N, CA, C and O atoms as a DFTB+ gen file, in Angstrom:
544 C
 N C O
     1  1     -27.621     -24.563      10.479
     2  2     -28.027     -23.262      10.946
     3  2     -29.055     -23.430      12.058
     4  3     -29.950     -24.273      11.994
     5  1     -28.894     -22.618      13.048
     6  2     -29.833     -22.690      14.164
     7  2     -30.665     -21.419      14.201
     8  3     -30.116     -20.326      14.062
     9  1     -31.964     -21.533      14.383
    10  2     -32.791     -20.334      14.411
    11  2     -32.564     -19.535      15.686
    12  3     -32.275     -20.095      16.744
    13  1     -32.698     -18.238      15.571
    14  2     -32.608     -17.339      16.713
    15  2     -33.975     -17.343      17.390
    16  3     -35.010     -17.361      16.723
    17  1     -33.965     -17.325      18.708
    18  2     -35.232     -17.422      19.433
    19  2     -36.105     -16.179      19.256
    20  3     -37.323     -16.248      19.419
    21  1     -35.494     -15.055      18.928
    22  2     -36.278     -13.823      18.776
    23  2     -36.253     -13.359      17.333
    24  3     -35.240     -13.529      16.654
    25  1     -37.318     -12.788      16.857
    26  2     -37.343     -12.085      15.586
    27  2     -37.806     -12.911      14.411
    28  3     -37.596     -14.122      14.337
    29  1     -38.437     -12.215      13.503
    30  2     -38.890     -12.791      12.254
    31  2     -38.284     -11.953      11.139
    32  3     -38.285     -10.724      11.208
    33  1     -37.772     -12.614      10.121
    34  2     -37.160     -11.918       9.006
    35  2     -38.192     -11.257       8.108
    36  3     -39.396     -11.363       8.346
    37  1     -37.710     -10.570       7.067
    38  2     -38.595      -9.842       6.149
    39  2     -39.567     -10.769       5.423
    40  3     -40.678     -10.360       5.083
    41  1     -39.157     -12.002       5.186
    42  2     -40.014     -12.926       4.446
    43  2     -40.905     -13.748       5.358
    44  3     -41.549     -14.695       4.907
    45  1     -40.950     -13.394       6.651
    46  2     -41.813     -14.101       7.573
    47  2     -41.188     -15.362       8.132
    48  3     -41.845     -16.105       8.861
    49  1     -39.936     -15.616       7.807
    50  2     -39.248     -16.791       8.344
    51  2     -38.433     -16.383       9.562
    52  3     -38.032     -15.226       9.680
    53  1     -38.187     -17.319      10.464
    54  2     -37.372     -16.989      11.633
    55  2     -35.940     -16.639      11.207
    56  3     -35.400     -17.219      10.265
    57  1     -35.343     -15.685      11.916
    58  2     -33.955     -15.309      11.639
    59  2     -33.032     -16.451      12.033
    60  3     -33.313     -17.180      12.985
    61  1     -31.953     -16.607      11.319
    62  2     -31.003     -17.683      11.610
    63  2     -29.607     -17.109      11.793
    64  3     -29.283     -16.038      11.279
    65  1     -28.800     -17.836      12.525
    66  2     -27.410     -17.457      12.737
    67  2     -26.562     -18.340      11.841
    68  3     -26.667     -19.565      11.889
    69  1     -25.731     -17.728      11.033
    70  2     -24.857     -18.481      10.134
    71  2     -23.524     -18.689      10.833
    72  3     -22.895     -17.719      11.256
    73  1     -23.082     -19.932      10.965
    74  2     -21.792     -20.191      11.611
    75  2     -20.658     -19.489      10.865
    76  3     -20.725     -19.334       9.646
    77  1     -19.607     -19.060      11.592
    78  2     -18.508     -18.314      10.966
    79  2     -17.884     -19.013       9.764
    80  3     -17.489     -18.339       8.813
    81  1     -17.783     -20.318       9.773
    82  2     -17.171     -21.042       8.661
    83  2     -17.978     -21.011       7.382
    84  3     -17.453     -21.310       6.309
    85  1     -19.258     -20.650       7.482
    86  2     -20.132     -20.640       6.308
    87  2     -20.463     -19.245       5.803
    88  3     -21.220     -19.104       4.842
    89  1     -19.914     -18.210       6.429
    90  2     -20.262     -16.828       6.071
    91  2     -19.589     -16.334       4.805
    92  3     -20.065     -15.377       4.194
    93  1     -18.515     -16.948       4.401
    94  2     -17.807     -16.484       3.218
    95  2     -16.625     -15.616       3.609
    96  3     -16.304     -15.485       4.790
    97  1     -15.988     -15.033       2.629
    98  2     -14.797     -14.227       2.878
    99  2     -14.771     -13.052       1.919
   100  3     -15.376     -13.087       0.847
   101  1     -14.064     -12.022       2.321
   102  2     -13.868     -10.859       1.461
   103  2     -12.479     -10.957       0.874
   104  3     -11.508     -11.144       1.608
   105  1     -12.367     -10.834      -0.433
   106  2     -11.080     -10.890      -1.126
   107  2     -10.840      -9.536      -1.768
   108  3     -11.659      -9.062      -2.555
   109  1      -9.715      -8.913      -1.433
   110  2      -9.367      -7.619      -2.010
   111  2      -8.305      -7.855      -3.067
   112  3      -7.273      -8.466      -2.791
   113  1      -8.552      -7.377      -4.264
   114  2      -7.647      -7.604      -5.390
   115  2      -6.290      -6.945      -5.154
   116  3      -6.196      -5.893      -4.523
   117  1      -5.243      -7.585      -5.673
   118  2      -3.888      -7.055      -5.542
   119  2      -3.783      -5.642      -6.098
   120  3      -3.081      -4.804      -5.533
   121  1      -4.475      -5.369      -7.202
   122  2      -4.375      -4.037      -7.820
   123  2      -4.983      -2.961      -6.925
   124  3      -4.551      -1.809      -6.968
   125  1      -5.982      -3.320      -6.113
   126  2      -6.565      -2.359      -5.175
   127  2      -5.555      -2.043      -4.075
   128  3      -5.379      -0.883      -3.702
   129  1      -4.896      -3.073      -3.561
   130  2      -3.869      -2.874      -2.538
   131  2      -2.732      -2.033      -3.113
   132  3      -2.181      -1.180      -2.417
   133  1      -2.376      -2.269      -4.385
   134  2      -1.315      -1.494      -5.031
   135  2      -1.701      -0.015      -5.139
   136  3      -0.855       0.857      -4.944
   137  1      -2.956       0.272      -5.445
   138  2      -3.396       1.669      -5.539
   139  2      -3.352       2.349      -4.181
   140  3      -2.951       3.509      -4.079
   141  1      -3.762       1.638      -3.138
   142  2      -3.700       2.196      -1.787
   143  2      -2.244       2.464      -1.415
   144  3      -1.933       3.509      -0.844
   145  1      -1.352       1.528      -1.735
   146  2       0.070       1.688      -1.411
   147  2       0.686       2.860      -2.173
   148  3       1.467       3.619      -1.600
   149  1       0.349       3.020      -3.454
   150  2       0.885       4.129      -4.242
   151  2       0.398       5.473      -3.699
   152  3       1.165       6.434      -3.630
   153  1      -0.870       5.537      -3.317
   154  2      -1.408       6.772      -2.738
   155  2      -0.707       7.083      -1.421
   156  3      -0.386       8.241      -1.155
   157  1      -0.467       6.077      -0.598
   158  2       0.225       6.282       0.674
   159  2       1.651       6.769       0.440
   160  3       2.148       7.605       1.195
   161  1       2.313       6.263      -0.589
   162  2       3.672       6.724      -0.919
   163  2       3.648       8.189      -1.327
   164  3       4.526       8.955      -0.931
   165  1       2.651       8.587      -2.117
   166  2       2.520      10.002      -2.511
   167  2       2.297      10.875      -1.286
   168  3       2.864      11.963      -1.189
   169  1       1.476      10.407      -0.350
   170  2       1.233      11.170       0.877
   171  2       2.517      11.341       1.678
   172  3       2.776      12.419       2.212
   173  1       3.315      10.293       1.763
   174  2       4.548      10.339       2.557
   175  2       5.598      11.237       1.930
   176  3       6.366      11.880       2.646
   177  1       5.645      11.293       0.602
   178  2       6.680      12.067      -0.093
   179  2       6.381      13.552      -0.144
   180  3       7.303      14.367      -0.122
   181  1       5.127      13.915      -0.210
   182  2       4.787      15.317      -0.387
   183  2       5.029      15.727      -1.833
   184  3       5.005      14.878      -2.723
   185  1       5.264      17.019      -2.084
   186  2       5.444      17.478      -3.462
   187  2       6.705      16.905      -4.093
   188  3       7.749      16.796      -3.449
   189  1       6.588      16.545      -5.353
   190  2       7.711      16.003      -6.121
   191  2       8.134      17.000      -7.188
   192  3       7.408      17.950      -7.481
   193  1       9.310      16.782      -7.769
   194  2       9.717      17.641      -8.889
   195  2       8.677      17.570     -10.006
   196  3       8.020      16.544     -10.179
   197  1       8.526      18.663     -10.769
   198  2       7.474      18.700     -11.790
   199  2       7.602      17.613     -12.856
   200  3       6.585      17.163     -13.384
   201  1       8.811      17.182     -13.185
   202  2       8.962      16.178     -14.236
   203  2       9.075      14.759     -13.689
   204  3       9.395      13.843     -14.446
   205  1       8.823      14.549     -12.392
   206  2       8.921      13.218     -11.790
   207  2       7.651      12.416     -12.045
   208  3       6.543      12.953     -12.046
   209  1       7.840      11.126     -12.260
   210  2       6.694      10.227     -12.399
   211  2       6.084       9.990     -11.021
   212  3       6.778      10.040     -10.005
   213  1       4.792       9.734     -11.001
   214  2       4.118       9.466      -9.727
   215  2       4.581       8.116      -9.187
   216  3       4.841       7.200      -9.966
   217  1       4.689       7.980      -7.868
   218  2       5.066       6.684      -7.304
   219  2       4.059       5.613      -7.697
   220  3       2.859       5.875      -7.775
   221  1       4.554       4.413      -7.942
   222  2       3.654       3.302      -8.206
   223  2       4.130       2.093      -7.412
   224  3       5.272       2.050      -6.956
   225  1       3.251       1.118      -7.252
   226  2       3.565      -0.023      -6.407
   227  2       3.158      -1.321      -7.087
   228  3       2.168      -1.378      -7.817
   229  1       3.938      -2.353      -6.835
   230  2       3.587      -3.718      -7.215
   231  2       3.314      -4.459      -5.909
   232  3       4.050      -4.295      -4.936
   233  1       2.269      -5.266      -5.884
   234  2       1.880      -5.945      -4.648
   235  2       1.674      -7.422      -4.925
   236  3       1.113      -7.807      -5.951
   237  1       2.137      -8.243      -3.993
   238  2       1.840      -9.667      -3.993
   239  2       1.140      -9.952      -2.677
   240  3       1.699      -9.714      -1.607
   241  1      -0.084     -10.462      -2.754
   242  2      -0.835     -10.813      -1.549
   243  2      -0.747     -12.318      -1.383
   244  3      -1.111     -13.086      -2.273
   245  1      -0.259     -12.713      -0.234
   246  2      -0.164     -14.142       0.082
   247  2      -1.240     -14.454       1.110
   248  3      -1.261     -13.880       2.198
   249  1      -2.114     -15.351       0.759
   250  2      -3.227     -15.679       1.646
   251  2      -2.769     -16.578       2.783
   252  3      -2.072     -17.572       2.578
   253  1      -3.178     -16.202       3.979
   254  2      -2.932     -17.029       5.146
   255  2      -1.487     -17.172       5.548
   256  3      -1.136     -18.132       6.234
   257  1      -0.633     -16.244       5.142
   258  2       0.794     -16.352       5.444
   259  2       1.304     -15.239       6.338
   260  3       2.503     -14.961       6.346
   261  1       0.430     -14.599       7.085
   262  2       0.887     -13.540       7.984
   263  2       1.534     -14.182       9.205
   264  3       0.925     -15.046       9.837
   265  1       2.752     -13.779       9.549
   266  2       3.413     -14.388      10.700
   267  2       2.615     -14.171      11.984
   268  3       2.275     -13.039      12.329
   269  1       2.321     -15.259      12.682
   270  2       1.606     -15.168      13.940
   271  2       0.108     -14.973      13.809
   272  3      -0.595     -14.933      14.819
   273  1      -0.394     -14.851      12.599
   274  2      -1.837     -14.644      12.402
   275  2      -2.309     -15.552      11.279
   276  3      -2.449     -15.123      10.134
   277  1      -2.547     -16.784      11.611
   278  2      -2.988     -17.764      10.610
   279  2      -4.306     -17.327       9.971
   280  3      -5.196     -16.820      10.653
   281  1      -4.420     -17.525       8.680
   282  2      -5.630     -17.168       7.962
   283  2      -5.702     -15.708       7.548
   284  3      -6.590     -15.336       6.781
   285  1      -4.795     -14.875       8.030
   286  2      -4.774     -13.447       7.696
   287  2      -3.918     -13.249       6.454
   288  3      -2.803     -13.767       6.382
   289  1      -4.425     -12.505       5.477
   290  2      -3.655     -12.220       4.276
   291  2      -2.511     -11.267       4.592
   292  3      -2.625     -10.416       5.474
   293  1      -1.414     -11.415       3.870
   294  2      -0.255     -10.542       4.033
   295  2       0.085      -9.924       2.686
   296  3       0.136     -10.621       1.672
   297  1       0.315      -8.624       2.675
   298  2       0.657      -7.901       1.447
   299  2       2.147      -7.601       1.448
   300  3       2.656      -6.938       2.352
   301  1       2.839      -8.090       0.434
   302  2       4.258      -7.790       0.233
   303  2       4.310      -6.738      -0.872
   304  3       3.899      -6.993      -2.004
   305  1       4.815      -5.560      -0.534
   306  2       4.688      -4.389      -1.398
   307  2       6.056      -3.935      -1.880
   308  3       7.019      -3.904      -1.114
   309  1       6.132      -3.581      -3.163
   310  2       7.338      -3.024      -3.771
   311  2       6.953      -1.667      -4.369
   312  3       6.162      -1.605      -5.311
   313  1       7.510      -0.589      -3.826
   314  2       7.172       0.764      -4.254
   315  2       8.311       1.324      -5.099
   316  3       9.479       1.212      -4.727
   317  1       7.970       1.926      -6.238
   318  2       8.946       2.556      -7.142
   319  2       8.789       4.069      -7.037
   320  3       7.682       4.595      -7.151
   321  1       9.916       4.772      -6.815
   322  2       9.879       6.222      -6.602
   323  2      10.865       6.957      -7.500
   324  3      11.846       6.394      -7.984
   325  1      10.570       8.222      -7.701
   326  2      11.529       9.181      -8.238
   327  2      11.600      10.305      -7.212
   328  3      10.569      10.793      -6.751
   329  1      12.810      10.715      -6.856
   330  2      12.999      11.736      -5.826
   331  2      13.780      12.917      -6.371
   332  3      14.485      12.812      -7.374
   333  1      13.635      14.058      -5.676
   334  2      14.475      15.199      -6.012
   335  2      15.834      15.010      -5.332
   336  3      15.964      14.254      -4.368
   337  1      16.823      15.701      -5.847
   338  2      18.182      15.588      -5.326
   339  2      18.776      16.973      -5.223
   340  3      18.590      17.756      -6.154
   341  1      19.459      17.327      -4.194
   342  2      19.873      16.515      -3.049
   343  2      18.748      16.352      -2.048
   344  3      17.926      17.250      -1.864
   345  1      18.720      15.193      -1.400
   346  2      17.749      14.877      -0.356
   347  2      18.308      13.752       0.494
   348  3      19.242      13.065       0.079
   349  1      17.758      13.561       1.653
   350  2      18.137      12.434       2.502
   351  2      17.342      11.223       2.014
   352  3      16.215      10.993       2.452
   353  1      17.932      10.462       1.115
   354  2      17.234       9.347       0.468
   355  2      16.795       8.306       1.488
   356  3      15.667       7.816       1.429
   357  1      17.668       7.968       2.413
   358  2      17.333       6.965       3.429
   359  2      16.146       7.359       4.277
   360  3      15.260       6.542       4.529
   361  1      16.119       8.612       4.722
   362  2      15.014       9.082       5.556
   363  2      13.701       9.100       4.780
   364  3      12.652       8.747       5.319
   365  1      13.758       9.507       3.527
   366  2      12.525       9.544       2.722
   367  2      12.011       8.138       2.454
   368  3      10.801       7.908       2.476
   369  1      12.906       7.200       2.203
   370  2      12.487       5.808       1.980
   371  2      11.899       5.209       3.255
   372  3      10.900       4.491       3.198
   373  1      12.509       5.497       4.404
   374  2      11.982       5.032       5.685
   375  2      10.574       5.568       5.920
   376  3       9.687       4.841       6.369
   377  1      10.382       6.839       5.615
   378  2       9.078       7.468       5.776
   379  2       8.032       6.797       4.883
   380  3       6.903       6.550       5.307
   381  1       8.425       6.508       3.652
   382  2       7.507       5.844       2.721
   383  2       7.170       4.445       3.228
   384  3       5.999       4.065       3.248
   385  1       8.175       3.676       3.638
   386  2       7.922       2.315       4.144
   387  2       6.945       2.330       5.317
   388  3       5.981       1.565       5.337
   389  1       7.194       3.193       6.282
   390  2       6.352       3.260       7.476
   391  2       4.919       3.667       7.121
   392  3       3.960       3.041       7.573
   393  1       4.782       4.709       6.315
   394  2       3.452       5.221       5.984
   395  2       2.657       4.218       5.135
   396  3       1.460       4.032       5.356
   397  1       3.309       3.584       4.179
   398  2       2.625       2.596       3.338
   399  2       2.136       1.432       4.195
   400  3       0.997       0.992       4.044
   401  1       2.974       0.934       5.083
   402  2       2.576      -0.189       5.945
   403  2       1.386       0.195       6.830
   404  3       0.449      -0.588       6.991
   405  1       1.427       1.391       7.398
   406  2       0.333       1.847       8.268
   407  2      -0.970       2.005       7.496
   408  3      -2.018       1.538       7.943
   409  1      -0.910       2.663       6.334
   410  2      -2.136       2.947       5.574
   411  2      -2.755       1.686       4.985
   412  3      -3.973       1.514       5.030
   413  1      -1.929       0.805       4.434
   414  2      -2.473      -0.443       3.879
   415  2      -3.082      -1.275       5.006
   416  3      -4.155      -1.855       4.839
   417  1      -2.407      -1.335       6.141
   418  2      -2.961      -2.067       7.275
   419  2      -4.290      -1.498       7.737
   420  3      -5.222      -2.248       8.028
   421  1      -4.384      -0.182       7.806
   422  2      -5.603       0.467       8.298
   423  2      -6.750       0.411       7.284
   424  3      -7.892       0.140       7.655
   425  1      -6.453       0.665       6.016
   426  2      -7.514       0.761       5.011
   427  2      -7.939      -0.581       4.427
   428  3      -9.109      -0.774       4.096
   429  1      -6.993      -1.506       4.301
   430  2      -7.285      -2.771       3.650
   431  2      -7.414      -3.904       4.662
   432  3      -8.034      -4.928       4.374
   433  1      -6.832      -3.726       5.842
   434  2      -6.934      -4.739       6.872
   435  2      -6.003      -5.918       6.676
   436  3      -6.290      -7.022       7.140
   437  1      -4.894      -5.697       5.996
   438  2      -3.912      -6.763       5.787
   439  2      -2.652      -6.461       6.569
   440  3      -2.316      -5.303       6.813
   441  1      -1.963      -7.517       6.957
   442  2      -0.634      -7.341       7.527
   443  2       0.317      -6.984       6.398
   444  3       0.162      -7.458       5.273
   445  1       1.296      -6.151       6.700
   446  2       2.288      -5.750       5.703
   447  2       3.679      -6.043       6.277
   448  3       4.298      -5.165       6.879
   449  1       4.171      -7.276       6.091
   450  2       5.469      -7.623       6.644
   451  2       6.640      -7.046       5.860
   452  3       7.759      -6.988       6.369
   453  1       6.389      -6.618       4.620
   454  2       7.489      -6.156       3.780
   455  2       7.044      -5.012       2.881
   456  3       6.051      -5.118       2.161
   457  1       7.801      -3.909       2.934
   458  2       7.641      -2.810       1.977
   459  2       9.029      -2.510       1.447
   460  3       9.853      -1.926       2.153
   461  1       9.294      -2.899       0.221
   462  2      10.578      -2.622      -0.421
   463  2      10.429      -1.352      -1.242
   464  3       9.477      -1.201      -2.007
   465  1      11.384      -0.437      -1.076
   466  2      11.342       0.836      -1.802
   467  2      12.498       0.872      -2.783
   468  3      13.649       0.653      -2.404
   469  1      12.196       1.145      -4.037
   470  2      13.210       1.242      -5.075
   471  2      13.189       2.659      -5.642
   472  3      12.179       3.109      -6.184
   473  1      14.315       3.352      -5.510
   474  2      14.441       4.689      -6.092
   475  2      14.953       4.494      -7.515
   476  3      16.084       4.059      -7.729
   477  1      14.108       4.821      -8.476
   478  2      14.444       4.581      -9.879
   479  2      15.185       5.741     -10.524
   480  3      15.930       5.556     -11.487
   481  1      14.975       6.945      -9.984
   482  2      15.562       8.107     -10.634
   483  2      15.648       9.252      -9.639
   484  3      14.789       9.392      -8.768
   485  1      16.679      10.066      -9.768
   486  2      16.825      11.279      -8.973
   487  2      16.733      12.478      -9.902
   488  3      17.306      12.476     -10.991
   489  1      16.011      13.498      -9.467
   490  2      15.854      14.721     -10.248
   491  2      16.617      15.832      -9.544
   492  3      16.429      16.059      -8.349
   493  1      17.462      16.513     -10.268
   494  2      18.212      17.622      -9.716
   495  2      17.238      18.746      -9.370
   496  3      16.473      19.199     -10.221
   497  1      17.273      19.188      -8.122
   498  2      16.370      20.238      -7.671
   499  2      16.684      21.538      -8.404
   500  3      17.850      21.818      -8.680
   501  1      15.668      22.337      -8.724
   502  2      15.911      23.614      -9.399
   503  2      16.865      24.483      -8.582
   504  3      16.726      24.603      -7.365
   505  1      17.831      25.083      -9.267
   506  2      18.794      25.944      -8.594
   507  2      20.117      25.254      -8.312
   508  3      21.103      25.929      -8.015
   509  1      20.170      23.934      -8.395
   510  2      21.413      23.193      -8.167
   511  2      22.008      22.774      -9.510
   512  3      21.678      21.707     -10.029
   513  1      22.860      23.584     -10.058
   514  2      23.540      23.211     -11.295
   515  2      22.779      23.517     -12.559
   516  3      23.338      23.369     -13.645
   517  1      21.534      23.935     -12.476
   518  2      20.759      24.176     -13.689
   519  2      21.228      25.436     -14.412
   520  3      21.100      25.534     -15.632
   521  1      21.774      26.402     -13.664
   522  2      22.239      27.623     -14.296
   523  2      23.513      27.377     -15.105
   524  3      23.838      28.148     -16.008
   525  1      24.233      26.303     -14.779
   526  2      25.480      26.014     -15.485
   527  2      25.259      25.163     -16.728
   528  3      26.213      24.813     -17.422
   529  1      24.016      24.833     -17.006
   530  2      23.747      24.008     -18.181
   531  2      23.784      22.538     -17.826
   532  3      22.909      22.032     -17.122
   533  1      24.779      21.875     -18.308
   534  2      24.870      20.436     -18.147
   535  2      25.485      20.039     -16.818
   536  3      26.407      20.703     -16.344
   537  1      24.993      18.965     -16.205
   538  2      25.550      18.460     -14.963
   539  2      26.358      17.212     -15.249
   540  3      25.906      16.316     -15.962
   541  1      27.556      17.158     -14.688
   542  2      28.400      15.963     -14.921
   543  2      28.473      15.132     -13.697
   544  3      29.131      14.091     -13.696
């Protein structure tokens, strides 16, 4: 460590500059990234059917494996959804993928090379077949 030519610290010692390699690192837990991703999926979807489960996400963070950015963590995200039907499933999944990647990148500071979306269940929208009782 080399002392800075100006300034005295709170304890009366000269201020020092810590080299970048010795400063430490911030590690964000996978479950935190998963919560951010699930919230972003909810934002992208908007209102869901009343009996639909909230979107949830599984995340794997690989340290130092971001393509083209050595040392940068990369989050590989798998989002599970329930959607109303009829709907444009492809467009809604695209919207979720894009929004999750943007929000995780902005809020957590990780690259997101992969967002896989799995639609687990479709809910028949009210008014489509519900008056007839059972849907086949």
